[in-house]
Short mmCIF file of C-alpha atoms in Angstrom, two decimals:
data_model
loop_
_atom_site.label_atom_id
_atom_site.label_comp_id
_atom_site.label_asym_id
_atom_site.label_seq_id
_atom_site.Cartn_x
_atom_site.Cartn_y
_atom_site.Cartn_z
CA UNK A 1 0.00 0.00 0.00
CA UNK A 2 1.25 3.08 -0.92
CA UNK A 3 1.55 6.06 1.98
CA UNK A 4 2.01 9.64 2.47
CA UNK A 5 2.30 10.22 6.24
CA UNK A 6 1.42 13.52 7.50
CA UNK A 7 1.01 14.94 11.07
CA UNK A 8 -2.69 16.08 11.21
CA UNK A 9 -1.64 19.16 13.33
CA UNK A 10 -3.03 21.44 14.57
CA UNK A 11 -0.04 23.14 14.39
CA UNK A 12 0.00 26.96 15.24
CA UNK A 13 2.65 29.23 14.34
CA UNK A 14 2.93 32.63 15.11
CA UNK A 15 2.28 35.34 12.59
CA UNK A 16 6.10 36.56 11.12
CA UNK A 17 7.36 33.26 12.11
CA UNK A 18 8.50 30.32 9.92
CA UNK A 19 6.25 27.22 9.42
CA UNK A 20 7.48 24.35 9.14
CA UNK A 21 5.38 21.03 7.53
CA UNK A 22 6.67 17.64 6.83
CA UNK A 23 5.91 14.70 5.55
CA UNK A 24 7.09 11.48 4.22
CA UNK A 25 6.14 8.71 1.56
CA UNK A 26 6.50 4.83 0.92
CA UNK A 27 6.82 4.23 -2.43
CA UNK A 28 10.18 4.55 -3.52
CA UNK A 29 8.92 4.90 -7.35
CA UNK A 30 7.44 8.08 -6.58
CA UNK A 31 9.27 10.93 -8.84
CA UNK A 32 7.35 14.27 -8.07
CA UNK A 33 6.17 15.93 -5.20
CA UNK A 34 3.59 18.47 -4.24
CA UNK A 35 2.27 20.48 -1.31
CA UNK A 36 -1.20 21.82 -1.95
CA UNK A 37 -3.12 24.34 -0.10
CA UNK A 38 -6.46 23.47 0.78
CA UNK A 39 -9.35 26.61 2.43
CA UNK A 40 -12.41 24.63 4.16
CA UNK A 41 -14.62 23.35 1.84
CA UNK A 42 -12.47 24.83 -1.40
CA UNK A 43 -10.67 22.48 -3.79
CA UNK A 44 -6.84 21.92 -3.47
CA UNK A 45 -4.50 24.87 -4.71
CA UNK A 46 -0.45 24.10 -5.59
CA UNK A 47 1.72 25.86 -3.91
CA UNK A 48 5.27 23.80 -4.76
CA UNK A 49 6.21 21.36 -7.10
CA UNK A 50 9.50 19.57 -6.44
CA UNK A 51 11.26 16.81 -8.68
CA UNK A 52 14.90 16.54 -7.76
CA UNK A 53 16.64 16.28 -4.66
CA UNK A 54 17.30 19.60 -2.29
CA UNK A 55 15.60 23.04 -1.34
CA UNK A 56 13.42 24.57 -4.17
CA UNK A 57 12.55 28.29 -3.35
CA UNK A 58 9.24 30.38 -4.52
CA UNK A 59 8.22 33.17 -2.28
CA UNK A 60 8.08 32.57 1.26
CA UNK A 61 7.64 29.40 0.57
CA UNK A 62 10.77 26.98 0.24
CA UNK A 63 10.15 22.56 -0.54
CA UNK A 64 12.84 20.33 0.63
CA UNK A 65 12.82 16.60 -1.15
CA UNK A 66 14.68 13.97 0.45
CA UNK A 67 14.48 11.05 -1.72
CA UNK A 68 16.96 8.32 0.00
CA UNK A 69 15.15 9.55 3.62
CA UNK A 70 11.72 9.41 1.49
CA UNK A 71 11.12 12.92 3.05
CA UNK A 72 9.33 16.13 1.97
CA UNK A 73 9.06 19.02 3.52
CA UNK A 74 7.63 22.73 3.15
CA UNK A 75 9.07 25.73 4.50
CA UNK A 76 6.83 29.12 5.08
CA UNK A 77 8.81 32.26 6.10
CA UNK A 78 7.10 35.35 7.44
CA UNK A 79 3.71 33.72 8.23
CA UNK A 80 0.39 35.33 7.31
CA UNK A 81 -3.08 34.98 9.14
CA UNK A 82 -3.95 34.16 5.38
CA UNK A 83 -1.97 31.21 5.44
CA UNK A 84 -4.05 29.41 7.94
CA UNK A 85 -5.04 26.11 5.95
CA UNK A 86 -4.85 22.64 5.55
CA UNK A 87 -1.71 22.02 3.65
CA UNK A 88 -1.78 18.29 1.42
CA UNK A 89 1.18 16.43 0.48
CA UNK A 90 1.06 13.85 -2.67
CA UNK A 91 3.51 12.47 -4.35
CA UNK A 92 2.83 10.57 -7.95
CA UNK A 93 2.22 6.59 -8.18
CA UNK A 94 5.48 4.81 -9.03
CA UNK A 95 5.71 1.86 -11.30
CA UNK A 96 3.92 3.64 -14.96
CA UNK A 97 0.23 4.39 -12.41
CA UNK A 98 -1.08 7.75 -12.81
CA UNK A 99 -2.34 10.16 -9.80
CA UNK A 100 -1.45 11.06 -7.20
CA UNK A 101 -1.58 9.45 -3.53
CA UNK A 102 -1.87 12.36 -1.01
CA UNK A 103 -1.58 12.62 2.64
CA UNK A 104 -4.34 13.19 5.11
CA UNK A 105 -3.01 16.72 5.32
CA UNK A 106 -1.76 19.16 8.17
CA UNK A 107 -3.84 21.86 9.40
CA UNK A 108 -2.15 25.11 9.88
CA UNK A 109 -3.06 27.76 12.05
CA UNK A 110 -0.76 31.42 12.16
CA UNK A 111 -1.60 33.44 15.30
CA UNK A 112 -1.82 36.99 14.86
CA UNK B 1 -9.30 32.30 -18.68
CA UNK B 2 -8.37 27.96 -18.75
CA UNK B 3 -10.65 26.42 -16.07
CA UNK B 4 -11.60 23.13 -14.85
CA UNK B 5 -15.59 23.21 -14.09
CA UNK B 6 -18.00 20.69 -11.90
CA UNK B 7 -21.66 20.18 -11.99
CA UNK B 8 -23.65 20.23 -9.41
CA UNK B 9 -21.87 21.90 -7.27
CA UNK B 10 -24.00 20.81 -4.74
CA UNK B 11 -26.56 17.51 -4.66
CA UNK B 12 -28.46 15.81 -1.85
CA UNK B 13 -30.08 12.27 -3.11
CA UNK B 14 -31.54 9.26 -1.46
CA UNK B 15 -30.27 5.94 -1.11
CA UNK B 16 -30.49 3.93 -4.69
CA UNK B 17 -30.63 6.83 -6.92
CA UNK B 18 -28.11 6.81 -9.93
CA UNK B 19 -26.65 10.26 -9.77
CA UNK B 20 -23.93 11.48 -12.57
CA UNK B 21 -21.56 14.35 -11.81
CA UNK B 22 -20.03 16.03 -14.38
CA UNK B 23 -16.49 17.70 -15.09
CA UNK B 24 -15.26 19.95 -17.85
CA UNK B 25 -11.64 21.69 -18.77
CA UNK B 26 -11.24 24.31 -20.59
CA UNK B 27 -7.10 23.12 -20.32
CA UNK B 28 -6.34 21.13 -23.39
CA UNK B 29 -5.48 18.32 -21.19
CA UNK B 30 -5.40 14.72 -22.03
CA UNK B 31 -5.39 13.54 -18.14
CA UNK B 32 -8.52 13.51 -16.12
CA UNK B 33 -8.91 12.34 -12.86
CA UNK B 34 -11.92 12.03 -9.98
CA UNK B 35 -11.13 12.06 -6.36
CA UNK B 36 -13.01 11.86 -3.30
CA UNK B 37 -12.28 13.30 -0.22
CA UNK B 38 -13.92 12.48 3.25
CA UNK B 39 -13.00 14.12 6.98
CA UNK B 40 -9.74 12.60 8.32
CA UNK B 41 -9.27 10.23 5.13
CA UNK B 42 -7.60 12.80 2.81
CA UNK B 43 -8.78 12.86 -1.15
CA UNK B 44 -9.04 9.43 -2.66
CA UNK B 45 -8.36 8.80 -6.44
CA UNK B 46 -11.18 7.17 -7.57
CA UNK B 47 -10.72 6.59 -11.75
CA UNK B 48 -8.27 8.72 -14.25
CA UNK B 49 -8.43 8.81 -17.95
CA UNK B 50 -5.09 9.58 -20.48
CA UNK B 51 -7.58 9.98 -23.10
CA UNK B 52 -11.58 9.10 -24.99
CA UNK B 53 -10.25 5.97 -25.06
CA UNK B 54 -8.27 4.95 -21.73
CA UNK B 55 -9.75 4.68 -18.46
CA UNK B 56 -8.46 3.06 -15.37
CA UNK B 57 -9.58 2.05 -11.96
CA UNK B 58 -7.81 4.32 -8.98
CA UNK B 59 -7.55 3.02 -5.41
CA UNK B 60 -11.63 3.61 -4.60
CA UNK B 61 -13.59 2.68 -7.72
CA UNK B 62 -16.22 0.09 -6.42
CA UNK B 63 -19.74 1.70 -6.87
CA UNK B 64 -18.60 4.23 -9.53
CA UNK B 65 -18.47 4.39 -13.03
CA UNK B 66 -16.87 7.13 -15.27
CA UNK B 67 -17.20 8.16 -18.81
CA UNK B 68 -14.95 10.33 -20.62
CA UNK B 69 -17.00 12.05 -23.38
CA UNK B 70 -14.46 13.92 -25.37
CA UNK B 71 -10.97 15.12 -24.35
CA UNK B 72 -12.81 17.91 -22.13
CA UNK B 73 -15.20 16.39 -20.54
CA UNK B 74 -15.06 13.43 -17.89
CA UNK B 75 -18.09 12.10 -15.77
CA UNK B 76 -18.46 10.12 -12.39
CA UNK B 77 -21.61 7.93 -11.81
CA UNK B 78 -22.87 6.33 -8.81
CA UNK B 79 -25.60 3.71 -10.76
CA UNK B 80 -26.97 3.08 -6.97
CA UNK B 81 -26.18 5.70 -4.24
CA UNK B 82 -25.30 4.72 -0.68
CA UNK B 83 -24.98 6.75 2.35
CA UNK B 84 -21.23 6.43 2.97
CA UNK B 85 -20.70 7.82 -0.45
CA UNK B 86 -21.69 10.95 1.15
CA UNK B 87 -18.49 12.98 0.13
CA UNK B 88 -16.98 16.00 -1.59
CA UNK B 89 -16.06 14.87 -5.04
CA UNK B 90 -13.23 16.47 -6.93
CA UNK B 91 -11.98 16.65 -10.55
CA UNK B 92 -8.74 17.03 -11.34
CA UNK B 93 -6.73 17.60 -14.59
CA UNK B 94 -2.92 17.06 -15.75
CA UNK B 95 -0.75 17.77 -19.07
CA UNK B 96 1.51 14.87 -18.19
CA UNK B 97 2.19 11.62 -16.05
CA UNK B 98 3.56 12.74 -12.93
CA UNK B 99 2.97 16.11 -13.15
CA UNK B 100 0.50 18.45 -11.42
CA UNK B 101 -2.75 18.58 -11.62
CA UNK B 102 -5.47 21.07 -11.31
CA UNK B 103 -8.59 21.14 -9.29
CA UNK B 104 -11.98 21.81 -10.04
CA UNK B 105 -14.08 23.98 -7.03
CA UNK B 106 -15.99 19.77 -6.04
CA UNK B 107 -19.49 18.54 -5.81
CA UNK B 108 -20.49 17.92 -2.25
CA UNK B 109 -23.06 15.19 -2.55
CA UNK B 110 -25.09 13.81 0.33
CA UNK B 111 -26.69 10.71 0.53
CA UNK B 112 -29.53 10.58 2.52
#
């Protein structure tokens, strides 16, 4: 069975600081990674792709891939109110299988 | 602007009725995928499509059915609605294997 394991949180930041999300995956066949952004009740929104291993840098936001730990993670610097979300992690079915397999998600809260 | 469009957006039924939910992309995208998500489970994939002519079970499919129209166009079917289908339904579209994929805004559907 193929896993993405993510801590369900809540986990509250305070606003300006950095949040920090994690996550990591079973299937060693897995080539691409992705941390959505998810509002209640609003579809999933991308906020990082990340193919290769190391740091990969957009914004305030930063992805880490770790492929020999299996590991992803997703920095947010300078943390908005507006940031306060459930945040998904998938990576792509190994093996030639198309979709993704995502994790239950972390919920997110910044403090003002 | 490229979109990727679900209908209803909203639908309560009862028990045993065949309900069809539909999905449209204005992307150009050959991939099409349906997902359901449920509280503390995470989204689901439930069938994907490379094309009219491909379509292929995901890790949910029992009770659905899908048809895939025309390259734009990709429909889920429940030919007998149950109660723990109760579940916001998503549609999801890709250029490539592996690669990301877009959300439509979901169908919450209730089974009564």
């Amino acid at each position: 069975q193929k896993e993405v394991e993510q801590n369900s949180g809540p986990l509250s930041v305070p606003e300006g600081a950095i949040a920090s999300l994690n996550c990591t995956y079973s299937d060693r066949g897995s080539q691409s990674f992705f941390w959505y952004r998810q509002y209640s009740g609003k579809s999933p929104e991308l906020i990082m792709s990340i193919y290769s291993n190391g740091d990969k840098e957009d914004g305030r936001f930063t992805a880490q891939l770790n492929k020999a730990s299996q590991y992803v993670s997703l920095l947010i610097r300078d943390s908005q109110p507006s940031d306060s979300a459930t945040y998904l992690c998938a990576g792509n079915s190994g093996g030639g299988a198309d979709g993704l397999t995502f994790g239950k998600g972390t919920h997110l809260i910044i403090q003002p | 602007d490229a979109d990727v469009t679900q209908t209803p957006r909203n639908r309560i039924t009862k028990t045993g009725k065949r309900i069809m939910l539909e999905c449209s992309q204005t992307k150009g995208h050959d991939r099409m995928y349906w997902y359901r998500q449920d509280p503390g489970l995470g989204l689901r994939l439930i069938y994907y499509s490379f094309d009219v002519k491909d379509i292929n079970k995901g890790e949910i499919s029992d009770g659905y059915s899908v048809s895939r129209q025309a390259q734009a166009k990709f429909s889920l079917s429940l030919e007998s609605a149950i109660p723990n289908q109760t579940a916001l339904y998503f549609c999801a579209t890709s250029l490539r294997v592996a690669d990301t994929q877009y959300f439509g805004p979901g169908t919450r559907l209730t089974v009564l």
